[in-house]
Coordinates of N, CA and C in Angstrom, one line a residue:
X1 N -9.1 -149.3 -21.7 CA -8.6 -148.0 -21.9 C -8.2 -147.7 -23.4
X2 N -8.4 -146.5 -23.8 CA -8.0 -146.2 -25.2 C -6.6 -145.6 -25.3
X3 N -5.8 -146.0 -24.3 CA -4.4 -145.5 -24.4 C -3.4 -146.7 -24.4
X4 N -2.2 -146.4 -24.9 CA -1.2 -147.4 -24.9 C 0.2 -146.7 -24.8
X5 N 1.2 -147.4 -24.6 CA 2.5 -146.8 -24.5 C 3.6 -147.8 -24.9
X6 N 4.6 -147.3 -25.4 CA 5.8 -148.1 -25.7 C 7.0 -147.2 -25.4
X7 N 7.6 -147.5 -24.3 CA 8.7 -146.7 -23.7 C 9.9 -147.5 -23.4
X8 N 11.0 -146.8 -23.4 CA 12.3 -147.4 -23.0 C 13.4 -146.4 -23.2
X9 N 14.5 -146.6 -22.5 CA 15.6 -145.7 -22.6 C 16.3 -145.9 -24.0
X10 N 16.5 -144.8 -24.7 CA 17.1 -144.9 -26.0 C 16.1 -145.4 -27.1
X11 N 14.8 -145.4 -26.8 CA 13.8 -146.0 -27.7 C 12.7 -145.0 -27.8
X12 N 12.3 -144.7 -29.0 CA 11.3 -143.7 -29.2 C 11.0 -143.6 -30.7
X13 N 10.1 -142.7 -31.1 CA 9.8 -142.5 -32.5 C 11.0 -142.1 -33.3
X14 N 11.0 -142.6 -34.6 CA 12.1 -142.4 -35.5 C 11.5 -141.8 -36.8
X15 N 12.2 -140.7 -37.2 CA 11.8 -140.1 -38.5 C 12.7 -140.7 -39.6
X16 N 12.0 -141.2 -40.7 CA 12.8 -141.8 -41.8 C 12.4 -141.1 -43.1
X17 N 13.3 -141.1 -44.0 CA 13.1 -140.5 -45.3 C 14.1 -141.1 -46.3
X18 N 13.7 -141.2 -47.5 CA 14.6 -141.7 -48.6 C 15.5 -140.6 -49.1
X19 N 15.1 -139.3 -49.0 CA 15.8 -138.2 -49.6 C 16.4 -137.2 -48.5
X20 N 15.8 -137.0 -47.4 CA 16.2 -136.0 -46.5 C 16.9 -136.6 -45.3
X21 N 18.0 -136.0 -44.8 CA 18.8 -136.5 -43.8 C 18.8 -135.7 -42.5
X22 N 18.1 -134.6 -42.5 CA 18.1 -133.7 -41.3 C 16.8 -133.0 -41.1
X23 N 16.5 -132.5 -39.9 CA 15.3 -131.8 -39.7 C 15.3 -130.5 -40.5
X24 N 16.5 -129.9 -40.7 CA 16.6 -128.6 -41.5 C 16.1 -128.9 -42.9
X25 N 16.5 -130.1 -43.5 CA 16.1 -130.4 -44.9 C 14.6 -130.7 -45.0
X26 N 14.0 -131.0 -43.9 CA 12.5 -131.3 -43.9 C 11.7 -130.1 -43.7
X27 N 12.2 -128.9 -43.4 CA 11.4 -127.7 -43.2 C 10.7 -127.5 -44.5
X28 N 9.3 -127.2 -44.4 CA 8.5 -127.0 -45.5 C 8.0 -128.3 -46.2
X29 N 8.4 -129.4 -45.8 CA 8.1 -130.7 -46.3 C 6.9 -131.3 -45.4
X30 N 6.5 -132.5 -45.9 CA 5.4 -133.2 -45.1 C 5.8 -134.5 -44.6
X31 N 5.6 -134.8 -43.3 CA 5.9 -136.0 -42.6 C 4.7 -136.7 -42.2
X32 N 4.6 -138.0 -42.5 CA 3.4 -138.8 -42.0 C 3.6 -139.1 -40.5
X33 N 2.6 -138.9 -39.8 CA 2.6 -139.2 -38.3 C 1.5 -140.1 -38.0
X34 N 1.7 -140.9 -36.9 CA 0.8 -142.0 -36.6 C -0.5 -141.7 -35.9
X35 N -1.0 -140.5 -35.9 CA -2.3 -140.2 -35.4 C -2.2 -139.0 -34.4
X36 N -3.3 -138.2 -34.3 CA -3.3 -137.0 -33.5 C -3.2 -137.2 -32.0
X37 N -3.6 -138.4 -31.6 CA -3.6 -138.6 -30.1 C -2.4 -139.5 -29.6
X38 N -1.4 -139.7 -30.5 CA -0.2 -140.4 -30.1 C 0.8 -139.6 -29.5
X39 N 1.6 -140.1 -28.5 CA 2.7 -139.4 -28.0 C 3.7 -139.0 -29.0
X40 N 3.9 -139.9 -30.0 CA 4.9 -139.6 -31.1 C 4.5 -138.4 -31.8
X41 N 3.3 -138.2 -32.2 CA 2.8 -137.0 -32.9 C 3.0 -135.8 -32.1
X42 N 2.6 -135.9 -30.8 CA 2.7 -134.7 -29.9 C 4.2 -134.3 -29.8
X43 N 5.1 -135.2 -29.6 CA 6.5 -134.9 -29.6 C 7.0 -134.3 -30.9
X44 N 6.5 -134.9 -32.0 CA 6.9 -134.3 -33.3 C 6.5 -132.8 -33.4
X45 N 5.3 -132.5 -33.0 CA 4.8 -131.1 -33.1 C 5.6 -130.2 -32.2
X46 N 6.0 -130.7 -31.0 CA 6.8 -129.9 -30.1 C 8.2 -129.6 -30.7
X47 N 8.8 -130.5 -31.3 CA 10.2 -130.4 -31.6 C 10.5 -130.2 -33.1
X48 N 9.5 -130.0 -34.0 CA 9.8 -129.8 -35.4 C 9.0 -128.7 -36.0
X49 N 9.3 -127.5 -35.6 CA 8.7 -126.3 -36.1 C 9.0 -126.2 -37.6
X50 N 8.0 -125.8 -38.4 CA 8.1 -125.6 -39.8 C 8.0 -126.8 -40.7
X51 N 7.7 -128.0 -40.0 CA 7.5 -129.2 -40.8 C 6.1 -129.6 -40.7
X52 N 5.4 -129.8 -41.8 CA 4.0 -130.2 -41.8 C 3.9 -131.7 -41.5
X53 N 2.7 -132.0 -40.9 CA 2.5 -133.4 -40.7 C 1.1 -133.8 -41.2
X54 N 0.9 -135.0 -41.6 CA -0.3 -135.6 -42.0 C -0.5 -136.9 -41.3
X55 N -1.6 -137.1 -40.6 CA -1.8 -138.3 -39.8 C -2.3 -139.5 -40.7
X56 N -1.9 -140.6 -40.4 CA -2.3 -141.9 -41.1 C -2.0 -143.1 -40.2
X57 N -2.6 -144.2 -40.5 CA -2.3 -145.4 -39.7 C -0.8 -145.7 -39.7
X58 N -0.3 -146.1 -38.6 CA 1.2 -146.3 -38.4 C 1.7 -147.3 -39.4
X59 N 0.9 -148.3 -39.8 CA 1.4 -149.4 -40.6 C 1.3 -149.0 -42.1
X60 N 0.9 -147.8 -42.4 CA 0.9 -147.3 -43.8 C 2.0 -146.3 -44.1
X61 N 2.7 -145.9 -43.1 CA 3.7 -144.8 -43.3 C 4.8 -145.1 -44.2
X62 N 5.4 -146.3 -44.2 CA 6.5 -146.6 -45.1 C 6.1 -146.6 -46.5
X63 N 4.9 -147.2 -46.8 CA 4.3 -147.2 -48.1 C 4.1 -145.8 -48.6
X64 N 3.6 -144.9 -47.8 CA 3.4 -143.5 -48.2 C 4.6 -142.8 -48.6
X65 N 5.7 -143.1 -47.9 CA 7.0 -142.6 -48.3 C 7.4 -143.1 -49.7
X66 N 7.3 -144.4 -49.9 CA 7.6 -145.1 -51.1 C 6.8 -144.5 -52.3
X67 N 5.5 -144.3 -52.1 CA 4.7 -143.8 -53.2 C 4.7 -142.3 -53.4
X68 N 5.5 -141.6 -52.6 CA 5.6 -140.1 -52.7 C 4.5 -139.3 -52.1
X69 N 3.6 -139.9 -51.4 CA 2.5 -139.2 -50.7 C 3.1 -138.2 -49.7
X70 N 4.2 -138.6 -49.0 CA 4.8 -137.8 -48.0 C 6.3 -137.8 -48.3
X71 N 7.0 -136.9 -47.7 CA 8.5 -136.8 -47.8 C 9.2 -137.6 -46.8
X72 N 8.6 -137.9 -45.7 CA 9.2 -138.6 -44.6 C 8.1 -139.2 -43.7
X73 N 8.5 -140.0 -42.7 CA 7.5 -140.6 -41.8 C 8.0 -140.8 -40.4
X74 N 7.2 -140.7 -39.5 CA 7.5 -140.9 -38.1 C 7.0 -142.3 -37.7
X75 N 8.0 -143.1 -37.4 CA 7.7 -144.5 -37.1 C 7.6 -144.8 -35.6
X76 N 6.6 -145.7 -35.3 CA 6.4 -146.2 -34.0 C 6.2 -147.8 -34.2
X77 N 6.1 -148.5 -33.1 CA 5.9 -149.9 -33.1 C 6.8 -150.7 -34.0
X78 N 6.3 -151.7 -34.7 CA 7.2 -152.5 -35.5 C 7.9 -151.8 -36.6
X79 N 7.4 -150.7 -37.0 CA 8.2 -149.9 -38.0 C 9.6 -149.5 -37.6
X80 N 9.7 -149.3 -36.3 CA 11.0 -149.0 -35.7 C 12.0 -150.2 -35.9
X81 N 11.5 -151.4 -35.8 CA 12.3 -152.6 -35.9 C 12.6 -152.9 -37.3
X82 N 11.7 -152.7 -38.2 CA 11.8 -153.2 -39.6 C 12.3 -152.2 -40.6
X83 N 12.4 -150.9 -40.3 CA 12.7 -149.9 -41.3 C 14.1 -150.1 -41.9
X84 N 15.1 -150.6 -41.2 CA 16.4 -150.9 -41.8 C 16.3 -151.8 -43.0
X85 N 15.5 -152.9 -42.8 CA 15.4 -153.8 -43.9 C 14.6 -153.2 -45.1
X86 N 13.6 -152.3 -44.7 CA 12.8 -151.6 -45.7 C 13.8 -150.7 -46.5
X87 N 14.7 -150.0 -45.9 CA 15.6 -149.1 -46.6 C 16.5 -149.9 -47.6
X88 N 17.0 -151.1 -47.1 CA 17.8 -151.9 -48.0 C 17.0 -152.5 -49.1
X89 N 15.8 -152.9 -48.8 CA 14.9 -153.6 -49.8 C 14.7 -152.8 -51.1
X90 N 14.4 -151.5 -50.9 CA 14.0 -150.7 -52.1 C 14.9 -149.6 -52.4
X91 N 16.2 -149.7 -51.9 CA 17.2 -148.7 -52.2 C 17.7 -148.7 -53.6

C-alpha cells in the first residue's frame, strides 16, 4: 500500500520556526510541509488559513528553515523527536 500512519494521543505534526512563535505571526509566510498526500499537510491546510505551504521531503524541512528557504516547517516522523536538539544546536 502507498499509505502510512503515525498516530497517538498527544502526538502529531509540529510546526517549528526560528523566528515565529504563533500562527498569527506566520500569516503571509511560507511553511515547508511533508507532501501533498500526507495527513499532516491536509491538517495544516485545514487549520492554517493565510499561511502558504511548499511541499518537500520531510527529512529536508529543518535544513530549509536553516537556509532561509522557508519561514517554518511542519515536522513528522523523526523530526518530531529530534527538533529540540536541532533548536539548541544552531541557536
